[in-house]
Structures are given as structure tokens and as C-alpha cells.
């Protein structure tokens, strides 16, 4: 089994045993690996620890039971493997910032943790730490033609849907019905407002021979890039990607090559329709 298969199986096992006190040793023994190695695998794939994930899932299911049943708090605590009312209350307060009783009485809103969906990607072991797989390449400047829009990844789902719609029509026109073979998507920050980002999606100028009116010119600067491979689109998995990149940076010791024109770019190659995987390029020094 690879790392993704191990963690997917472990999550299924955890979900089936939320009523029990699961240990790291019990989970690791299912895959004939040491608890330490299993801990590293789980944290690398999920970007959280086994203990934290189990606790948050137990508390989330307990929170649902508090709202949907009239069982008393103590019985719900025991149902999800807590040893006492006090232990349950401490955990609930720490994760949701409200006591179980107040949550039930006052209809307080909390962010429940759902069963985790694992993002498929490859990993490697570097300095005894498991990080997302990657390689490096030096690129010369790439001149692009395309369109640019303002985005807020985490704030407005409708905004992301609109961006995806625009990218879809752009791809249909210039790649599937045009002469270009690759789609590039550049993300950069607004120098005047760090909370805002601009997304530029375009094609290589050298690959397009049609009408260029209405297309904006941009360039991917020459640099050394770290390259990662992910499924889907950045807009759907950016939280996982950013956590992966934070860990990679801390382990690799590299520094980002900060550039006002680009933070990173995504490359969608000709086989994206078949593989549904894109390449993420991050400039480094």
C-alpha cells in the first residue's frame, strides 16, 4: 500500500471506531509499520496529527448528537469514547470554544470537522521527514497572452465559480478550438492590498497565431522553480497545497524567489483531460 492508500484505510477504520479509544499503536499495527512511521505518514498526507483528527471527529459527531437527540451530555460523552463528562467538556471547549451544554441550549454555531477527503499526491522522505514529492527546473522567460481577474480564494465561493467559468471558456476558445497546447495560470498579490490576489490565465504567445485583440500580455520570469503535481484545480485544494508547501519550505531550507509579477503558476498540459492533474511551479532562490 502507498501512503495515500494507508491513510484512506486508516480514516475509514477511524470512522468505524469513533466510539472507542483508538491508539496510535493499534492503527500502525494494521499496516505492519512502527507507530512513529505511521504518525509521520498520517501527518504528511493530512497535515494534522492522528490524535487531533480523531479528537475533532469524535467531538463533531458528538456535537451532532447534542442537537439531534435528547440524550444527556454524559451518555453522549461515553458514546464517543470519552472517559468522563469533564474530559469531554474540556475537549469540546478547546476545539469549539463553547461548552457542550451551552452549545445545546443556545444553538451556538460551530465549525464541525467532516470525514477527511484525501488529496491524491506523491511523497518523498527527506531528512527523515515525509514531504510532498517535487523536483527542480530552471526556466527561461515565457511570454503569455491571456486574461486577468481579481480573486479571493477563501472568501467567496461564487467568485471561484465565476473564475472557473471564465477559464473554461478561455480554454475552449484558445486551446481546444485554437492552436495553443498548454494553459498557464499565474497568481500574484496586489502590491497595494496583500489580502487581494490576481489570477492571470493564458497561453504561450509562441503557440498562438490567431487574433490577439483583447488579450493581455504577461510573462513568467526566468527563475529556478520547484515543481509539484496535484489533481484537479488549485481553487479546490489550495488549503492542502499551502500546508504542503509550508512543510516543504521548512524541510528544504530554500527561500522563495519573491517577484511582484508572480507568486506561483499552474501549468495544465495537453493530457490534463485524461489525467486531471496539473503542475504547480513555485519560484525559489
Tab-separated table of C-alpha atoms in Angstrom:
chain	number	residue	atom	x	y	z
A	1	UNK	CA	0.000	0.000	0.000
A	2	UNK	CA	1.224	3.526	-0.734
A	3	UNK	CA	0.867	6.440	1.694
A	4	UNK	CA	-2.481	7.590	0.280
A	5	UNK	CA	-3.945	4.076	0.480
A	6	UNK	CA	-2.727	3.638	4.061
A	7	UNK	CA	-4.248	6.910	5.239
A	8	UNK	CA	-7.534	6.358	3.374
A	9	UNK	CA	-7.847	2.944	5.000
A	10	UNK	CA	-6.930	4.375	8.408
A	11	UNK	CA	-9.566	7.093	8.104
A	12	UNK	CA	-12.202	4.508	7.228
A	13	UNK	CA	-11.151	2.466	10.271
A	14	UNK	CA	-11.256	5.555	12.494
A	15	UNK	CA	-14.757	6.409	11.267
A	16	UNK	CA	-15.940	2.900	12.141
A	17	UNK	CA	-14.460	3.135	15.632
A	18	UNK	CA	-15.236	6.648	16.840
A	19	UNK	CA	-16.893	5.116	19.891
A	20	UNK	CA	-13.579	3.557	21.007
A	21	UNK	CA	-10.275	4.826	22.355
A	22	UNK	CA	-8.071	4.239	19.335
A	23	UNK	CA	-4.321	4.290	19.887
A	24	UNK	CA	-1.522	5.153	17.505
A	25	UNK	CA	-0.098	1.671	18.085
A	26	UNK	CA	-3.346	-0.045	17.084
A	27	UNK	CA	-3.593	1.902	13.844
A	28	UNK	CA	0.077	1.370	12.937
A	29	UNK	CA	-0.165	-2.378	13.542
A	30	UNK	CA	-2.796	-2.654	10.800
A	31	UNK	CA	-0.095	-1.766	8.253
A	32	UNK	CA	2.847	-3.561	9.910
A	33	UNK	CA	4.775	-0.341	10.420
A	34	UNK	CA	6.057	1.416	13.527
A	35	UNK	CA	3.841	3.944	15.338
A	36	UNK	CA	6.448	6.630	14.618
A	37	UNK	CA	6.387	5.947	10.882
A	38	UNK	CA	2.597	5.824	10.794
A	39	UNK	CA	2.483	9.146	12.670
A	40	UNK	CA	4.747	10.718	10.028
A	41	UNK	CA	2.729	9.297	7.133
A	42	UNK	CA	-0.615	10.451	8.531
A	43	UNK	CA	0.665	13.949	9.301
A	44	UNK	CA	2.288	14.287	5.862
A	45	UNK	CA	-0.862	13.259	3.994
A	46	UNK	CA	-3.441	15.068	6.144
A	47	UNK	CA	-1.383	17.966	7.522
A	48	UNK	CA	-2.587	17.112	11.044
A	49	UNK	CA	-1.795	14.550	13.700
A	50	UNK	CA	-3.684	11.303	14.276
A	51	UNK	CA	-4.675	12.395	17.777
A	52	UNK	CA	-6.012	15.754	16.603
A	53	UNK	CA	-8.030	14.243	13.767
A	54	UNK	CA	-9.629	11.555	15.944
A	55	UNK	CA	-10.492	14.038	18.691
A	56	UNK	CA	-12.051	16.521	16.277
A	57	UNK	CA	-14.089	13.850	14.535
A	58	UNK	CA	-15.368	12.452	17.844
A	59	UNK	CA	-16.339	15.917	19.039
A	60	UNK	CA	-18.022	16.769	15.735
A	61	UNK	CA	-20.177	13.643	15.832
A	62	UNK	CA	-20.925	14.313	19.487
A	63	UNK	CA	-21.992	17.855	18.598
A	64	UNK	CA	-24.441	16.457	16.033
A	65	UNK	CA	-25.826	14.097	18.679
A	66	UNK	CA	-26.277	17.010	21.102
A	67	UNK	CA	-28.502	18.762	18.579
A	68	UNK	CA	-30.381	15.827	17.079
A	69	UNK	CA	-31.056	13.717	20.194
A	70	UNK	CA	-32.238	14.308	23.742
A	71	UNK	CA	-29.563	12.049	25.258
A	72	UNK	CA	-27.843	13.627	28.226
A	73	UNK	CA	-24.330	15.008	27.859
A	74	UNK	CA	-22.692	12.253	29.899
A	75	UNK	CA	-24.168	9.464	27.755
A	76	UNK	CA	-23.034	11.210	24.576
A	77	UNK	CA	-19.554	11.618	26.041
A	78	UNK	CA	-19.342	7.889	26.812
A	79	UNK	CA	-20.811	7.042	23.389
A	80	UNK	CA	-17.819	8.661	21.694
A	81	UNK	CA	-15.148	7.159	23.929
A	82	UNK	CA	-14.585	9.925	26.467
A	83	UNK	CA	-13.792	8.704	29.975
A	84	UNK	CA	-15.742	11.382	31.817
A	85	UNK	CA	-18.010	14.384	31.467
A	86	UNK	CA	-15.064	16.605	32.443
A	87	UNK	CA	-12.770	15.200	29.722
A	88	UNK	CA	-15.497	15.644	27.109
A	89	UNK	CA	-16.237	19.210	28.205
A	90	UNK	CA	-12.544	20.195	28.183
A	91	UNK	CA	-12.095	18.825	24.665
A	92	UNK	CA	-15.310	20.409	23.382
A	93	UNK	CA	-14.382	23.783	24.828
A	94	UNK	CA	-10.863	23.636	23.411
A	95	UNK	CA	-11.973	22.777	19.878
A	96	UNK	CA	-15.284	24.658	19.596
A	97	UNK	CA	-14.787	27.405	22.236
A	98	UNK	CA	-18.114	26.623	23.880
A	99	UNK	CA	-19.240	24.025	26.427
A	100	UNK	CA	-21.461	21.118	25.277
A	101	UNK	CA	-24.350	22.296	27.449
A	102	UNK	CA	-24.221	25.857	26.147
A	103	UNK	CA	-23.884	24.587	22.577
A	104	UNK	CA	-27.105	22.598	23.005
A	105	UNK	CA	-29.091	25.286	24.826
A	106	UNK	CA	-28.097	28.400	22.896
A	107	UNK	CA	-27.997	26.967	19.365
A	108	UNK	CA	-24.416	28.229	19.023
A	109	UNK	CA	-22.810	27.761	15.604
A	110	UNK	CA	-19.500	25.871	15.375
A	111	UNK	CA	-17.387	24.577	12.500
A	112	UNK	CA	-17.793	20.810	12.509
A	113	UNK	CA	-14.992	18.647	11.128
A	114	UNK	CA	-16.225	16.255	8.455
A	115	UNK	CA	-14.627	12.993	7.442
A	116	UNK	CA	-11.468	13.926	5.594
A	117	UNK	CA	-11.183	13.596	1.823
A	118	UNK	CA	-7.568	12.853	0.907
A	119	UNK	CA	-5.916	14.793	-1.915
A	120	UNK	CA	-4.010	12.391	-4.164
A	121	UNK	CA	-0.323	13.289	-4.473
A	122	UNK	CA	3.077	11.645	-4.179
A	123	UNK	CA	5.511	11.967	-1.285
A	124	UNK	CA	9.207	11.557	-0.588
A	125	UNK	CA	11.343	11.145	2.523
A	126	UNK	CA	13.800	13.990	3.059
A	127	UNK	CA	15.955	14.262	6.190
A	128	UNK	CA	13.702	11.645	7.801
A	129	UNK	CA	10.630	13.818	7.196
A	130	UNK	CA	7.875	12.894	4.733
A	131	UNK	CA	7.058	15.785	2.393
A	132	UNK	CA	5.204	16.177	-0.887
A	133	UNK	CA	7.172	14.958	-3.915
A	134	UNK	CA	8.794	17.580	-6.133
A	135	UNK	CA	11.705	18.352	-8.420
A	136	UNK	CA	13.503	21.487	-9.637
A	137	UNK	CA	13.943	23.096	-13.028
A	138	UNK	CA	15.369	26.353	-14.365
A	139	UNK	CA	13.077	28.142	-16.815
A	140	UNK	CA	13.730	30.926	-19.262
A	141	UNK	CA	11.173	33.726	-19.540
A	142	UNK	CA	7.853	32.581	-21.014
A	143	UNK	CA	5.700	35.227	-22.712
A	144	UNK	CA	1.956	34.723	-22.369
A	145	UNK	CA	-1.320	36.051	-23.759
A	146	UNK	CA	-4.474	35.868	-21.674
A	147	UNK	CA	-6.906	37.480	-19.241
A	148	UNK	CA	-6.615	38.607	-15.623
A	149	UNK	CA	-9.171	38.754	-12.791
A	150	UNK	CA	-9.173	39.634	-9.082
A	151	UNK	CA	-9.754	36.690	-6.717
A	152	UNK	CA	-10.240	35.911	-3.023
A	153	UNK	CA	-9.725	32.142	-2.692
A	154	UNK	CA	-11.241	31.664	0.752
A	155	UNK	CA	-13.869	34.385	0.889
A	156	UNK	CA	-16.348	33.959	-1.923
A	157	UNK	CA	-17.264	30.583	-3.477
A	158	UNK	CA	-19.318	32.324	-6.154
A	159	UNK	CA	-16.210	34.240	-7.187
A	160	UNK	CA	-14.315	30.979	-7.682
A	161	UNK	CA	-17.177	29.541	-9.736
A	162	UNK	CA	-17.092	32.617	-11.952
A	163	UNK	CA	-13.321	32.287	-12.365
A	164	UNK	CA	-13.668	28.604	-13.297
A	165	UNK	CA	-16.337	29.509	-15.853
A	166	UNK	CA	-14.087	32.127	-17.476
A	167	UNK	CA	-11.126	29.738	-17.564
A	168	UNK	CA	-13.325	27.052	-19.147
A	169	UNK	CA	-14.447	29.320	-21.989
A	170	UNK	CA	-10.920	30.631	-22.471
A	171	UNK	CA	-9.588	27.059	-22.712
A	172	UNK	CA	-12.301	26.060	-25.186
A	173	UNK	CA	-11.534	29.023	-27.446
A	174	UNK	CA	-7.763	29.151	-27.421
A	175	UNK	CA	-6.720	25.545	-26.760
A	176	UNK	CA	-9.420	23.038	-27.775
A	177	UNK	CA	-10.524	25.125	-30.755
A	178	UNK	CA	-7.283	27.057	-31.224
A	179	UNK	CA	-3.595	26.405	-31.771
A	180	UNK	CA	-2.300	26.619	-28.192
A	181	UNK	CA	-1.397	23.386	-26.388
A	182	UNK	CA	-0.932	24.468	-22.755
A	183	UNK	CA	-2.810	26.612	-20.248
A	184	UNK	CA	-0.867	28.713	-17.731
A	185	UNK	CA	-2.404	30.241	-14.612
A	186	UNK	CA	-0.372	32.837	-12.707
A	187	UNK	CA	-1.221	34.030	-9.207
A	188	UNK	CA	0.198	37.273	-7.856
A	189	UNK	CA	-0.582	39.533	-4.914
A	190	UNK	CA	-1.898	43.054	-5.155
A	191	UNK	CA	1.008	45.250	-4.049
A	192	UNK	CA	-1.404	47.775	-2.532
A	193	UNK	CA	-3.566	45.218	-0.701
A	194	UNK	CA	-1.948	41.872	0.330
A	195	UNK	CA	-5.392	40.378	1.015
A	196	UNK	CA	-6.212	40.546	-2.696
A	197	UNK	CA	-4.727	38.364	-5.416
A	198	UNK	CA	-4.839	38.472	-9.182
A	199	UNK	CA	-5.221	35.379	-11.326
A	200	UNK	CA	-3.943	35.519	-14.887
A	201	UNK	CA	-4.797	32.597	-17.165
A	202	UNK	CA	-3.240	32.440	-20.573
A	203	UNK	CA	-1.373	30.629	-23.301
A	204	UNK	CA	2.195	30.743	-24.566
A	205	UNK	CA	2.464	33.555	-27.108
A	206	UNK	CA	4.636	31.390	-29.352
A	207	UNK	CA	1.853	28.783	-29.653
A	208	UNK	CA	-0.938	31.136	-30.761
A	209	UNK	CA	-1.275	32.538	-34.285
A	210	UNK	CA	-4.801	33.978	-34.242
A	211	UNK	CA	-6.382	37.304	-33.333
A	212	UNK	CA	-4.726	38.747	-30.229
A	213	UNK	CA	-7.124	41.626	-29.627
A	214	UNK	CA	-8.484	41.696	-26.092
A	215	UNK	CA	-5.659	39.534	-24.743
A	216	UNK	CA	-3.326	40.876	-22.050
A	217	UNK	CA	0.423	40.274	-22.193
A	218	UNK	CA	2.193	38.806	-19.181
A	219	UNK	CA	5.462	36.963	-18.627
A	220	UNK	CA	6.620	34.147	-16.397
A	221	UNK	CA	10.040	35.348	-15.208
A	222	UNK	CA	13.178	33.310	-15.656
A	223	UNK	CA	13.985	31.538	-12.396
A	224	UNK	CA	14.618	28.252	-10.689
A	225	UNK	CA	11.284	26.587	-9.882
A	226	UNK	CA	10.190	23.826	-7.540
A	227	UNK	CA	7.580	21.714	-9.356
A	228	UNK	CA	4.737	19.783	-7.728
A	229	UNK	CA	1.952	17.681	-9.216
A	230	UNK	CA	-1.629	17.872	-7.935
A	231	UNK	CA	-5.089	16.711	-9.037
A	232	UNK	CA	-7.992	18.972	-10.005
A	233	UNK	CA	-7.521	22.723	-9.773
A	234	UNK	CA	-5.817	24.996	-7.262
A	235	UNK	CA	-9.065	26.688	-6.303
A	236	UNK	CA	-10.424	23.419	-4.890
A	237	UNK	CA	-7.361	22.213	-2.979
A	238	UNK	CA	-5.385	25.358	-2.106
A	239	UNK	CA	-5.559	24.808	1.671
A	240	UNK	CA	-3.869	21.403	1.378
A	241	UNK	CA	-1.347	22.743	-1.129
A	242	UNK	CA	-0.316	25.685	1.046
A	243	UNK	CA	0.179	23.413	4.066
A	244	UNK	CA	2.271	21.060	1.923
A	245	UNK	CA	4.388	23.985	0.722
A	246	UNK	CA	4.931	25.334	4.239
A	247	UNK	CA	6.277	21.959	5.332
A	248	UNK	CA	8.415	21.584	2.196
A	249	UNK	CA	9.983	25.015	2.760
A	250	UNK	CA	10.787	24.273	6.409
A	251	UNK	CA	12.447	20.963	5.480
A	252	UNK	CA	14.232	22.025	2.288
A	253	UNK	CA	15.742	25.195	3.731
A	254	UNK	CA	15.055	27.002	0.440
A	255	UNK	CA	13.675	30.509	0.140
A	256	UNK	CA	11.009	31.749	-2.220
A	257	UNK	CA	12.117	33.975	-5.063
A	258	UNK	CA	9.708	36.830	-4.359
A	259	UNK	CA	8.585	38.617	-7.501
A	260	UNK	CA	5.843	41.207	-7.884
A	261	UNK	CA	4.680	39.631	-11.135
A	262	UNK	CA	4.229	36.089	-9.805
A	263	UNK	CA	3.863	34.043	-6.600
A	264	UNK	CA	3.443	30.751	-8.421
A	265	UNK	CA	1.916	29.409	-11.586
A	266	UNK	CA	-0.062	26.351	-12.595
A	267	UNK	CA	0.589	24.507	-15.838
A	268	UNK	CA	-2.114	22.415	-17.487
A	269	UNK	CA	-0.588	20.271	-20.223
A	270	UNK	CA	-2.196	18.531	-23.206
A	271	UNK	CA	-3.011	15.388	-21.215
A	272	UNK	CA	-4.930	17.215	-18.450
A	273	UNK	CA	-8.274	15.961	-19.780
A	274	UNK	CA	-7.088	12.385	-19.244
A	275	UNK	CA	-5.011	12.712	-16.056
A	276	UNK	CA	-6.883	15.604	-14.367
A	277	UNK	CA	-3.535	16.618	-12.854
A	278	UNK	CA	-1.694	19.931	-13.130
A	279	UNK	CA	1.835	21.084	-12.333
A	280	UNK	CA	2.466	23.779	-9.734
A	281	UNK	CA	5.604	25.867	-10.251
A	282	UNK	CA	6.975	27.827	-7.275
A	283	UNK	CA	9.936	30.201	-7.855
A	284	UNK	CA	12.839	29.607	-5.453
A	285	UNK	CA	16.308	31.009	-4.928
